[in-house]
XYZ file of C-alpha atoms in Angstrom:
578
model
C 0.000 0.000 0.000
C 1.585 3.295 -0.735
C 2.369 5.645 2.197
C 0.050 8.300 1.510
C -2.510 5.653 1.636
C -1.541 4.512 4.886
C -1.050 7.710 6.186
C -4.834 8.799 5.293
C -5.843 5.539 6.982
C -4.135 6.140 9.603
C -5.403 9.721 10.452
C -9.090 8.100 9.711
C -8.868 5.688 12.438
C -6.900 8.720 14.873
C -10.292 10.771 13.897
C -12.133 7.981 14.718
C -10.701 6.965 18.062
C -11.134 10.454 18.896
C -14.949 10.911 18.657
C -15.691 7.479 20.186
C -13.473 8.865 23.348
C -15.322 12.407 23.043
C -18.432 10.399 23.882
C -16.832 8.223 26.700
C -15.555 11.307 28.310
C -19.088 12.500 28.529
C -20.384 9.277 29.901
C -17.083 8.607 32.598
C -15.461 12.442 33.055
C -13.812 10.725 35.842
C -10.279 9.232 35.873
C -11.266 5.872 37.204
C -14.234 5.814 35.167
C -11.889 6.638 32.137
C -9.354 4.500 33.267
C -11.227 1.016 34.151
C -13.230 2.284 30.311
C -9.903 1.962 28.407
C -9.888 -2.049 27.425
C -13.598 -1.641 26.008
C -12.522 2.252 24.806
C -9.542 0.715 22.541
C -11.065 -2.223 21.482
C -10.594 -2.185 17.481
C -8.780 0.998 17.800
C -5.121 0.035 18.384
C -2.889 1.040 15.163
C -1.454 -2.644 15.306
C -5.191 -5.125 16.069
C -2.943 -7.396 17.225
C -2.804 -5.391 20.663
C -4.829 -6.234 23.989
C -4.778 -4.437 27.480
C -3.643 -6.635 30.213
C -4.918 -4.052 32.893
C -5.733 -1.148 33.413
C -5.856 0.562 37.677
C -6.807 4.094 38.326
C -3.900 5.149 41.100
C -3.810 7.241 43.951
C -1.127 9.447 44.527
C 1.610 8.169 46.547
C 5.258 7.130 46.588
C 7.866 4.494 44.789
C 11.016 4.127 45.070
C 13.454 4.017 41.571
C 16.229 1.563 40.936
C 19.711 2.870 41.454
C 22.328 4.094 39.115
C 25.030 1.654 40.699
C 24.928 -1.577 41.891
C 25.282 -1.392 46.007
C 23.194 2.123 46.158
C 20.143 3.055 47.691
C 16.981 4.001 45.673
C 15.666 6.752 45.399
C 11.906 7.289 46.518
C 9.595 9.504 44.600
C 6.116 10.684 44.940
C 4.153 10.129 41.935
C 0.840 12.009 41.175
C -2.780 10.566 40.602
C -2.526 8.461 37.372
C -3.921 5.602 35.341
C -1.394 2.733 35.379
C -1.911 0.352 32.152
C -0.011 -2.713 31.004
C -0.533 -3.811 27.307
C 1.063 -6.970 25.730
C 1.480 -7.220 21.334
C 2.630 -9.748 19.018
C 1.982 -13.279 21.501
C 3.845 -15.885 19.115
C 5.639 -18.698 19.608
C 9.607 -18.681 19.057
C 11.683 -20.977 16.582
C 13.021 -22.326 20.257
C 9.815 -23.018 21.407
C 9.813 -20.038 24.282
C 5.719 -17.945 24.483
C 7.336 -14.412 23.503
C 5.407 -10.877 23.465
C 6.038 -7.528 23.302
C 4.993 -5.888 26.904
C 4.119 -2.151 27.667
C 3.818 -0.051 30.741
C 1.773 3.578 30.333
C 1.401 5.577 33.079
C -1.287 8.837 32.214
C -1.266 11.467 35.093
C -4.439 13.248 35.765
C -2.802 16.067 35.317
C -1.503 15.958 31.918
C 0.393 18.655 30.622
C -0.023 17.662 26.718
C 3.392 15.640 26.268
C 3.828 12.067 25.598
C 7.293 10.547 27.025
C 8.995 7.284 25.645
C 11.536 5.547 28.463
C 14.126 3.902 26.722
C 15.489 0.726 27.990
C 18.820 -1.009 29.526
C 20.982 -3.540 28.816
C 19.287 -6.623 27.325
C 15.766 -5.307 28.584
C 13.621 -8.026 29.165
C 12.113 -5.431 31.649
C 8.593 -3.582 30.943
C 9.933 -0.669 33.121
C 8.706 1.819 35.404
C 7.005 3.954 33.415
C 7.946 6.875 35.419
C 10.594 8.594 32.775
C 13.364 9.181 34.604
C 15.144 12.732 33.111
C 18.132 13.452 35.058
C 19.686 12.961 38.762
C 18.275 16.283 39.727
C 15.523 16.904 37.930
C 12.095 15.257 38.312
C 10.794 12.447 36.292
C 8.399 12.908 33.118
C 5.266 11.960 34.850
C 5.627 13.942 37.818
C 5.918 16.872 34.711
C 3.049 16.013 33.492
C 3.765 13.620 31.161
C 1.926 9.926 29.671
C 5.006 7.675 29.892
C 5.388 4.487 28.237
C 7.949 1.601 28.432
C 8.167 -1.704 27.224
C 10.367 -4.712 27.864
C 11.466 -4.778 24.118
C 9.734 -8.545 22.964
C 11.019 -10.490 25.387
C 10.465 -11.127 29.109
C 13.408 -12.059 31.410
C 11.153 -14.359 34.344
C 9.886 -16.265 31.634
C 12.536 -16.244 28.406
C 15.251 -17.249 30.396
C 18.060 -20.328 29.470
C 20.083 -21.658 31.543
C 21.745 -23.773 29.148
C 21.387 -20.218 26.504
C 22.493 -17.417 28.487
C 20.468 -17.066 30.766
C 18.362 -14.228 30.195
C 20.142 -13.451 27.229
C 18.292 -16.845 25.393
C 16.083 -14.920 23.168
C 18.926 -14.096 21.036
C 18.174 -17.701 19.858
C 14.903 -16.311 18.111
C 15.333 -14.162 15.302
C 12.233 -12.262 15.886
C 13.192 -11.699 19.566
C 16.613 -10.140 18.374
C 15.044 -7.926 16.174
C 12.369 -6.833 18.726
C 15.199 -5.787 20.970
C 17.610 -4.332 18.498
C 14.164 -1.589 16.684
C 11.649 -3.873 15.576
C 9.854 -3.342 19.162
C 9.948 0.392 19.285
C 7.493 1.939 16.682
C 4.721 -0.471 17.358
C 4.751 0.570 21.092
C 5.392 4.269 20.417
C 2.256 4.345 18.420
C 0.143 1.785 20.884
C 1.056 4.097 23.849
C 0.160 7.508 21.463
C -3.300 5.900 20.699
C -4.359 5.352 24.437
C -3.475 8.896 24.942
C -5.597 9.827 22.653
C -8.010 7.429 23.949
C -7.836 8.821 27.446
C -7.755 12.391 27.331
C -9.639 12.851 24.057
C -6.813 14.432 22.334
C -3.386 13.622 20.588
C -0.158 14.740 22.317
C 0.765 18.508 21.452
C 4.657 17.095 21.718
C 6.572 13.949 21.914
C 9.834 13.201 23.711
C 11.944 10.145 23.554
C 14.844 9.738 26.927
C 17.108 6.805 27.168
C 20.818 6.107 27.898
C 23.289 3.109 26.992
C 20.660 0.031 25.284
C 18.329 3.243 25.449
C 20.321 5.613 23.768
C 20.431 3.428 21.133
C 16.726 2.887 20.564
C 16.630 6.690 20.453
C 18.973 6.739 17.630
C 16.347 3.889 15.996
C 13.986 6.068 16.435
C 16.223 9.545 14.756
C 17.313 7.770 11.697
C 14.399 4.812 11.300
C 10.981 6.660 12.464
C 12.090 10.623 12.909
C 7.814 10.909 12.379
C 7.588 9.368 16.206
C 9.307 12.674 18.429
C 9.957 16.645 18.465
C 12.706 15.668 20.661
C 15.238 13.170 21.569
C 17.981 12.665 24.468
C 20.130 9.846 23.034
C 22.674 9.651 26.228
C 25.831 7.408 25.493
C 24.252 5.808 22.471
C 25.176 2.153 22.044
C 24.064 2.633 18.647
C 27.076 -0.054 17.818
C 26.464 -2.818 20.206
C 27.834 -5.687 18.657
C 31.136 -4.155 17.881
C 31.079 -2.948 21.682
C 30.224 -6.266 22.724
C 33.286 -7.440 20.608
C 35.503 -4.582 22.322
C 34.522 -6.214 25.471
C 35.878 -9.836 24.737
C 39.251 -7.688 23.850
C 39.206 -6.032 26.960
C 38.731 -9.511 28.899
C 41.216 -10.859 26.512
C 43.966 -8.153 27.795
C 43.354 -7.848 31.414
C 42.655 -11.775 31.961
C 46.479 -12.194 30.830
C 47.292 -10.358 34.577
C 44.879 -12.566 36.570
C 46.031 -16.237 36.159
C 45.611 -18.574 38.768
C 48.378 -21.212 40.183
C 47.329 -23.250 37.679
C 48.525 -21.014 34.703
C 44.978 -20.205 34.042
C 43.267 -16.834 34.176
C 40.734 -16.816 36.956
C 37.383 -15.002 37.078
C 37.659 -14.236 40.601
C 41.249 -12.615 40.346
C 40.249 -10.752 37.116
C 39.132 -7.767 39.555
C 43.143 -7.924 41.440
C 44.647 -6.953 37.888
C 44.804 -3.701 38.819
C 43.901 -2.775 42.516
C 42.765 0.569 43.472
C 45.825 2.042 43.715
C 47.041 1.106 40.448
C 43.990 2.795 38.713
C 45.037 6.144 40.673
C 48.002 5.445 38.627
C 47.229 5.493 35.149
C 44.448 8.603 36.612
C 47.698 10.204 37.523
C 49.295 10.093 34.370
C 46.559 11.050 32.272
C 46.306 14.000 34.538
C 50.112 14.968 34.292
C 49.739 14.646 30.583
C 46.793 15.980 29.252
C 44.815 17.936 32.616
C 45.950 21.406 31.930
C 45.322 21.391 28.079
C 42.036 23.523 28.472
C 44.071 26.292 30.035
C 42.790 24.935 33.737
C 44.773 22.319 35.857
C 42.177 21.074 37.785
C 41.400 17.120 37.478
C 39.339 17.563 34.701
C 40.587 17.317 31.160
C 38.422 19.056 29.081
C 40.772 18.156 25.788
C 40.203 14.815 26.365
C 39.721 14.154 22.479
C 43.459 14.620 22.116
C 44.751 13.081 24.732
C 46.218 9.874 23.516
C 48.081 6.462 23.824
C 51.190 8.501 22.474
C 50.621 11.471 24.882
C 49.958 9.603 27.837
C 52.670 6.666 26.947
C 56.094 9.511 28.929
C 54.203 9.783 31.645
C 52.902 6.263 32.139
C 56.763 5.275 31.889
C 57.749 7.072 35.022
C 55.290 5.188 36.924
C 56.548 1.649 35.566
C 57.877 -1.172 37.561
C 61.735 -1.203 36.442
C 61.756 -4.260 38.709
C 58.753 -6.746 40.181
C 55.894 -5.011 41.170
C 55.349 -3.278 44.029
C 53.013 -0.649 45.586
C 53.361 3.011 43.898
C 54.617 1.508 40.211
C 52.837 -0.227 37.768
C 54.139 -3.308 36.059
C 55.057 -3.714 32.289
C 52.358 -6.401 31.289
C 49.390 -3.712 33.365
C 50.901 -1.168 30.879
C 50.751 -3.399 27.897
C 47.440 -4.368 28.858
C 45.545 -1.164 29.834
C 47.238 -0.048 26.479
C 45.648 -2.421 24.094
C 42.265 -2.127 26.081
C 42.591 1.441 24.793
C 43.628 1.126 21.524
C 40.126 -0.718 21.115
C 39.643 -4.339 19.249
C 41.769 -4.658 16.280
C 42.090 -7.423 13.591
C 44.913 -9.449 13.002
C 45.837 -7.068 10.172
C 45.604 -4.491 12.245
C 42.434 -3.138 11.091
C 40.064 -1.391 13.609
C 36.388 -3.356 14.283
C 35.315 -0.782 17.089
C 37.008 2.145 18.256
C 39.784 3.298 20.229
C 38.875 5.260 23.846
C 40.070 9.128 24.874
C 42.578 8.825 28.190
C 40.425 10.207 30.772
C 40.435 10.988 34.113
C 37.387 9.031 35.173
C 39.784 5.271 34.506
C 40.377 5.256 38.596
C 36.689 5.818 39.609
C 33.956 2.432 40.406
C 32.336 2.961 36.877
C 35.076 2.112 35.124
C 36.273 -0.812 37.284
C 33.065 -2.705 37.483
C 32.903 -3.195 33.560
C 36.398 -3.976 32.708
C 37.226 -5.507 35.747
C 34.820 -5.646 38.511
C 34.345 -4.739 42.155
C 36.093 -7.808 44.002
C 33.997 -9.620 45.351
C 31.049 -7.519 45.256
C 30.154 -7.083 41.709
C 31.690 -9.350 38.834
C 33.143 -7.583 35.900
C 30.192 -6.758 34.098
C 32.138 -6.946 30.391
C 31.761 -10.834 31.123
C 28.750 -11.450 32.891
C 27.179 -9.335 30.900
C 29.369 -8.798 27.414
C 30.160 -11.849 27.455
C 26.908 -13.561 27.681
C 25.550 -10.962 25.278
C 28.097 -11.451 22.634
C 27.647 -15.404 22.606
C 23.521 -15.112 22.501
C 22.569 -11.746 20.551
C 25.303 -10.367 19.036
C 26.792 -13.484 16.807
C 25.399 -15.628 13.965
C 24.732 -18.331 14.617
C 24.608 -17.713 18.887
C 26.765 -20.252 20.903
C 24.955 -22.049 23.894
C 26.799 -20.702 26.878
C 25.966 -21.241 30.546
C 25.301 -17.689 32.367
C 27.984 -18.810 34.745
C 31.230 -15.955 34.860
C 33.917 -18.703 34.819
C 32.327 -20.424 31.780
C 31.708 -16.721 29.920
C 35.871 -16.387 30.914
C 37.038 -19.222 29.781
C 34.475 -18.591 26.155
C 36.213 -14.883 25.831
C 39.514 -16.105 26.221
C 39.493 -18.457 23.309
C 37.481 -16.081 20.445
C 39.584 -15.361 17.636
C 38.862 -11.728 17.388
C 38.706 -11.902 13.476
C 35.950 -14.666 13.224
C 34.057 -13.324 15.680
C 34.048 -9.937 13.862
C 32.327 -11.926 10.796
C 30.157 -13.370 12.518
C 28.548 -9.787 13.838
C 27.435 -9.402 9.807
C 26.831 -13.337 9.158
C 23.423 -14.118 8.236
C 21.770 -18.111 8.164
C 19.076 -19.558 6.999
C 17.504 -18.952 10.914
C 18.568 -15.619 11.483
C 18.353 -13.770 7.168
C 19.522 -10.431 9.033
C 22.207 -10.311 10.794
C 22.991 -8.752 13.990
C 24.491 -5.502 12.524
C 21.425 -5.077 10.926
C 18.908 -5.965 13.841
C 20.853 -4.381 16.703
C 22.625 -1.163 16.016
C 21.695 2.288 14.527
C 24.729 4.010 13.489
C 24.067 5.688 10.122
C 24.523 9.367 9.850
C 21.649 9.891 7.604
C 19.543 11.997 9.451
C 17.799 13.746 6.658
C 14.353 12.593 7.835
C 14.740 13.991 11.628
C 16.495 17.472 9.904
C 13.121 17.344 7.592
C 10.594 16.401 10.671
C 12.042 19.619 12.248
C 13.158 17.331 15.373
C 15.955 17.667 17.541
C 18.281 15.654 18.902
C 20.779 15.854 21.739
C 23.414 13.113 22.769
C 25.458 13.317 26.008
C 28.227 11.322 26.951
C 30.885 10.710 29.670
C 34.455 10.762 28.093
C 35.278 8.046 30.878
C 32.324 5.771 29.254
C 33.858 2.456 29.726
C 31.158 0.413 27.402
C 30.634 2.825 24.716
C 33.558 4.875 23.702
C 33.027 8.853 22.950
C 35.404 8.891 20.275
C 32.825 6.153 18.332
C 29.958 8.622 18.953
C 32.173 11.631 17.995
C 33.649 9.933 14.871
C 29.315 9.756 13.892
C 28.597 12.784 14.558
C 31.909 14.100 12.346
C 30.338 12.072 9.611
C 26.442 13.527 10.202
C 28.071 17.139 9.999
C 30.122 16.068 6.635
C 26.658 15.466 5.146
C 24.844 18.221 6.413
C 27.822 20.339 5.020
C 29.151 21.330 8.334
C 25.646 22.603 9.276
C 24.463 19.783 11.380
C 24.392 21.555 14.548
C 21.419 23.285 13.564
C 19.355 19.975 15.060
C 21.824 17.676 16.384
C 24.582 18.246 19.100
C 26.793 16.046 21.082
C 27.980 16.734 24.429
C 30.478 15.358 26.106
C 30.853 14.843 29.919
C 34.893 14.874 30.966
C 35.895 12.759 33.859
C 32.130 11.064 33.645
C 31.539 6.732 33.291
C 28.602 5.019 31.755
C 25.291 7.430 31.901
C 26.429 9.005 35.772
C 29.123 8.487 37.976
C 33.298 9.491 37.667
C 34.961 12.185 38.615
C 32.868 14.615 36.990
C 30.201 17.303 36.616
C 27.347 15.193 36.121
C 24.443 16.569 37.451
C 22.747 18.454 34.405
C 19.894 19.145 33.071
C 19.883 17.815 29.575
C 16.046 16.723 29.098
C 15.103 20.364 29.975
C 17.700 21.490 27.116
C 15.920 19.683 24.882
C 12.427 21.058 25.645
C 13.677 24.463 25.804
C 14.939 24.014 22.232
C 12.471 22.061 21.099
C 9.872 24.479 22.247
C 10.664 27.762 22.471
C 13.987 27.344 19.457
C 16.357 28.256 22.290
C 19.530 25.780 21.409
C 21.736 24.694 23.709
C 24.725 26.411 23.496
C 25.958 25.089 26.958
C 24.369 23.225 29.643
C 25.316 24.085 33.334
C 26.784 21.333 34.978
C 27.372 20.272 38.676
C 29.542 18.179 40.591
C 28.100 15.794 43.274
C 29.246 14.616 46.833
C 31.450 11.830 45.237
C 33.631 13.363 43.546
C 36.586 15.686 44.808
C 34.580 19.181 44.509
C 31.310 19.122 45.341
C 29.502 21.674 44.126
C 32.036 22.414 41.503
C 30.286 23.937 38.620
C 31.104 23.909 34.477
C 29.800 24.170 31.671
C 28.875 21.158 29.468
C 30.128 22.308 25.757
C 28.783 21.252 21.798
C 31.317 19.189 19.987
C 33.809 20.376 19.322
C 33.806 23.311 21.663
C 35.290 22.498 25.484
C 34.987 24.004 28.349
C 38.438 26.351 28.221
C 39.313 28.241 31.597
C 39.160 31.998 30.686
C 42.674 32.637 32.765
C 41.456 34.487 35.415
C 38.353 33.322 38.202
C 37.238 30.767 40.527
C 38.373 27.069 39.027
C 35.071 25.531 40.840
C 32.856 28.143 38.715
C 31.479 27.878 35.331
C 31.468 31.910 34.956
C 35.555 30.919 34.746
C 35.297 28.890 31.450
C 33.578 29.833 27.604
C 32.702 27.184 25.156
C 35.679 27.077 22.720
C 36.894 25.319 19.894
C-alpha cells in the first residue's frame, strides 16, 4: 500500500478513536471511570489489532522508590501524582526455540496531563517492561511527575519467563530471530504508536509534543527512532548511544582478553575471581595520575578535569605512564610492564589481526580510577563481577553473533568462552546471516548511520550526552558519527543535532565529573521555544573531589576552556571554545 494511503488511513482511524473517546468522556469524566473504560474504549482501535490491554488501575497518589544508578546504592523514593497505570502486551507468538514471547508495555497517564507524551528507553538486554515513570536526570524530576503519559516496554522479550540456563540465561532470546530484532528496533514503533493511541483514547486528544529519553541500550533505541521513524518525536535525548552494540560487545571480549592475561591462577589459568586484582585501586590512581600529568591542563585549567580529552592519547599519555613503571617486580606506587601493555591495548580498542580497527579506540580520561570504570572492565572484588563478562560476554555469545553459541550464564564459563574467540571470526560473525537468522545482527541491533535527513526534515531535535570516561561505549565512536552527520549536512548539522560530552564522567552518571545536568530540559527548551543549547550548566556531586564544583557542558567540538582568570570551581571561569 503506498504511504500516503496509509497515512490517510491512519489519520481516519486517529479521527475515529477520537470521537468514540469524546463520547466516553461524557459518559465517565472521571479518571477511574476513564481509566477502568480503556480495554472496552480501545477495542478495534489500536494502530497494530494485534494489541490487547492486560490491565488497566486508576492510582492514587503516593510514593515508589526508583532503581539505582550503581549496583550497592540506595533508591531513590519519589512521589508520583494521581494516574492511570496500564499494562498492554502485542505480538503473543511462539519462538523458533519453542519459548511464548510478546512484546509488553507499561503507560502511566497522570491526571494532570500537561499535553506531552514521554517514551523511556530501555537497559541492557531489557527483558524489563519498566517503570514507566521517565526518569530525566539525577536532579531533575521524572516525566510523569511533569506532566507527562510515559510508556515503556520490555522490548519482545520477558526475562522471568525467556530465560536459558543452558542459553544465556536471560540473554536466550537471542536464539529467536524475531526476539533479536524486537530488541535491536523492531519493538519500538509499534509501542510508540500503541502508547500515542491510548493517549488519545484517554484524554480525548493527541499529544501537542513527543519526547523520547534513554541512555546506553536506550540511547540506542533513540537513535532507531532519529534515523528509522524521525515521524515518532519533536525531541530526543540519546545519552551514550550504544548505537554499535555488537562491535562494543566485541571490544569487550578484547578487553577480557587483555586484562585476563594479569589474573592467572596457580594453575597457569586466568581466573574469574582474580580478574578484579589486575589492577587494585591504587594502580587505577596510577594510570588517573598520568593522564592528569599529561593531558589535565590542556584547556588552560589544571584542575582534574581534562576538558581536551579528544586529544589526549596512547602517544601522549605513553612519557608519563613510563615514570610510573615497575623497572623491577611489582610493588606498591609503580605499575608493572604487562598492566601497561594491557591497559594499552584495552585502549587502543579491538583490532584485527591485520591491524584493522572493528570498534574504536577510547580518549585517556580521568574518570579510569573511579567504580564505573572498574566494574565493567574488571569488577568490584567480590562484590560485583566484571560486568564486560557477565554481561558482554553472555551478550556477545547469545545476541550479538550468527549463529549464537549455547553458553551457561555462569562468569567462569563466559571467561574461559572470551579467552578463546579469535577476534577476526568473531568480527564476521557480527554481519553473518543463516538460513535462521536472514539479518544479521548488525542489521537488527545497532543504529549508526549518519543519515539523518528525515529527523532534519521532521524539524526534530536531537541531543546526545556522553561521559568521556564511558567504559562500554567509547566517545570517540559517537564523535567519529557525529563528524560524519556534519560532513553530510555540510558542516551545518548543529542546527538539530549536538553532542555533548561529559569529561571525567563513566557510563550514563558516575566518575569524577560534573554530572548533574539538566539535559532533558535542554531539549524542551529548544524544542519548544527554538532556544539551542549552546551550553548546559553542569554540577559536581558529593562523590567526587569538589562538590559543588560547577562547568559548563560544551557542543562538539567546543570544550569548556578556563578563561585565565576566576574561581576554578565556577562555570562563569570557562567559555565554550573550539
Amino acid at each position: 500500500m503506498p504511504s500516503r494511503s496509509r497515512a490517510a488511513l491512519g489519520l481516519a482511524a486517529s479521527a475515529s478513536l477520537l470521537a468514540l473517546t469524546a463520547t466516553a468522556h461524557a459518559a465517565e469524566p472521571d479518571l477511574k471511570g476513564r481509566c477502568l473504560a480503556l480495554e472496552k474504549t480501545m477495542a478495534g482501535h489500536w494502530p497494530d489489532a494485534d494489541t490487547r490491554i492486560v490491565s488497566s488501575t486508576p492510582q492514587a497518589a503516593g510514593p515508589i522508590t526508583l532503581p539505582p544508578m550503581m549496583p550497592g546504592a540506595p533508591g531513590t523514593p519519589v512521589q508520583l501524582p494521581e494516574h492511570c497505570e496500564v499494562y498492554g502486551v502485542m505480538h503473543e507468538r511462539t519462538g523458533v526455540d519453542g519459548q511464548a514471547y510478546a512484546i509488553r508495555f507499561h503507560v502511566r497517564l497522570p491526571t494532570t496531563w500537561n499535553q506531552g507524551f514521554f517514551f523511556q528507553g530501555g537497559g541492557g538486554t531489557n527483558g524489563e517492561v519498566g517503570n514507566a515513570i521517565g526518569p530525566t536526570g539525577s536532579d531533575t524530576p521524572p516525566a510523569l511527575l511533569q506532566g507527562y503519559a510515559v510508556v515503556s516496554q520490555d522490548s519482545g522479550h520477558d526475562n522471568a519467563r525467556n530465560t536459558d540456563p543452558t542459553h544465556g540465561g536471560t540473554a536466550a532470546f537471542g536464539f529467536d530471530p524475531q526476539a533479536r530484532a524486537d530488541y535491536g528496533n523492531a519493538s519500538l514503533k509499534p509501542v510508540a504508536d500503541a502508547a500515542k493511541a491510548l493517549v488519545a483514547a484517554f484524554y480525548g486528544s493527541t499529544p501537542h509534543r513527543s519526547y523520547f529519553v534513554g541512555c546506553s541500550k536506550g540511547g540506542e533505541e533513540g537513535m532507531v527512532f532519529a534515523q528509522q521513524h524521525p515521524e515518532e518525536f519533536d525531541g530526543i535525548l540519546a545519552s551514550a548511544p550504544g548505537f554499535a552494540l555488537p562491535r562494543a560487545a566485541l571490544a569487550q571480549a578484547w578487553d577480557v582478553q587483555a586484562f585476563a592475561a594479569l589474573a592467572k591462577g596457580p594453575d597457569g589459568q586466568p581466573s574469574f575471581p582474580l580478574l578484579s586484582a589486575a589492577f587494585s585501586d591504587a594502580d587505577l590512581g596510577l594510570v588517573r595520575d598520568a593522564v592528569l600529568e599529561a593531558c589535565d591542563a590542556d584547556d588552560g585549567a589544571k584542575d582534574g578535569i581534562v576538558g581536551t580529552f579528544a586529544q589526549c592519547t596512547a602517544a601522549k599519555v605513553a612519557p608519563a605512564l613510563k615514570t610510573r613503571t615497575c623497572a623491577g617486580a611489582k610493588v606498591d606506587g609503580c605499575l608493572s610492564p604487562n598492566q601497561v601493555t594491557a591497559i594499552t591495548q584495552s585502549y587502543g580498542g579491538p583490532r584485527t589481526k591485520a591491524g584493522q580497527a572493528i570498534y574504536s579506540d577510547w580518549p585517556w580520561d580521568a574518570g579510569v580510577a573511579a567504580p564505573g570504570w572498574r566494574i565493567w572492565k574488571l569488577g568490584l572484588a567480590d562484590k560485583v563481577p566484571s560486568l564486560n563478562v557477565a554481561l558482554g560476554g553472555a551478550s556477545l555469545a547469545s545476541v550479538f553473533t550468527t549463529p549464537p553459541t549455547p553458553l551457561p550464564p555462569d562468569p567462569q564459563a563466559l571467561l574461559r568462552w572470551q579467552m578463546g574467540l579469535d577476534i577476526d571470526q568473531v568480527a564476521a560473525q557480527l554481519t553473518a546471516t543463516s538460513a535462521t537468522f536472514p539479518r544479521s545482527a548488525w542489521q537488527d541491533v545497532s543504529a549508526r548511520s549518519p543519515d539523518l535527513s528525515g529527523l532534519k526534515a521532521r524539524g526534530a531535535k536531537l541531543m546526545v550526552p556522553h561521559g568521556a570516561s564511558d567504559p562500554v561505549f567509547s566517545i570517540n565512536d559517537t564523535l567519529a558519527w557525529w563528524r560524519e552527520v556534519d560532513s553530510r549536512q555540510g558542516g551545518k548539522a548543529a542546527a538539530f543535532v549536538r553532542v555533548f560530552p561529559v569529561p571525567g564522567m563513566n557510563h550514563c552518571a558516575g566518575g569524577p565529573a560534573t554530572t548533574h545536568y539538566d539535559a532533558f530540559g535542554a531539549l524542551v527548551r529548544w524544542v519548544e521555544q527554538g532556544q539551542a543549547p549552546d551550553r548546559i550548566l553542569a554540577s559536581a556531586g558529593p562523590d567526587t573531589p569538589w562538590p559543588g564544583r560547577t562547568r559548563p557542558l560544551c557542543p562538539y567540538p567546543k570544550v569548556a576552556r578556563y578563561k585565565g582568570t576566576g574561581d576554578l570551581n565556577s562555570a562563569d571561569s570557562f567559555d565554550c571554545a573550539l
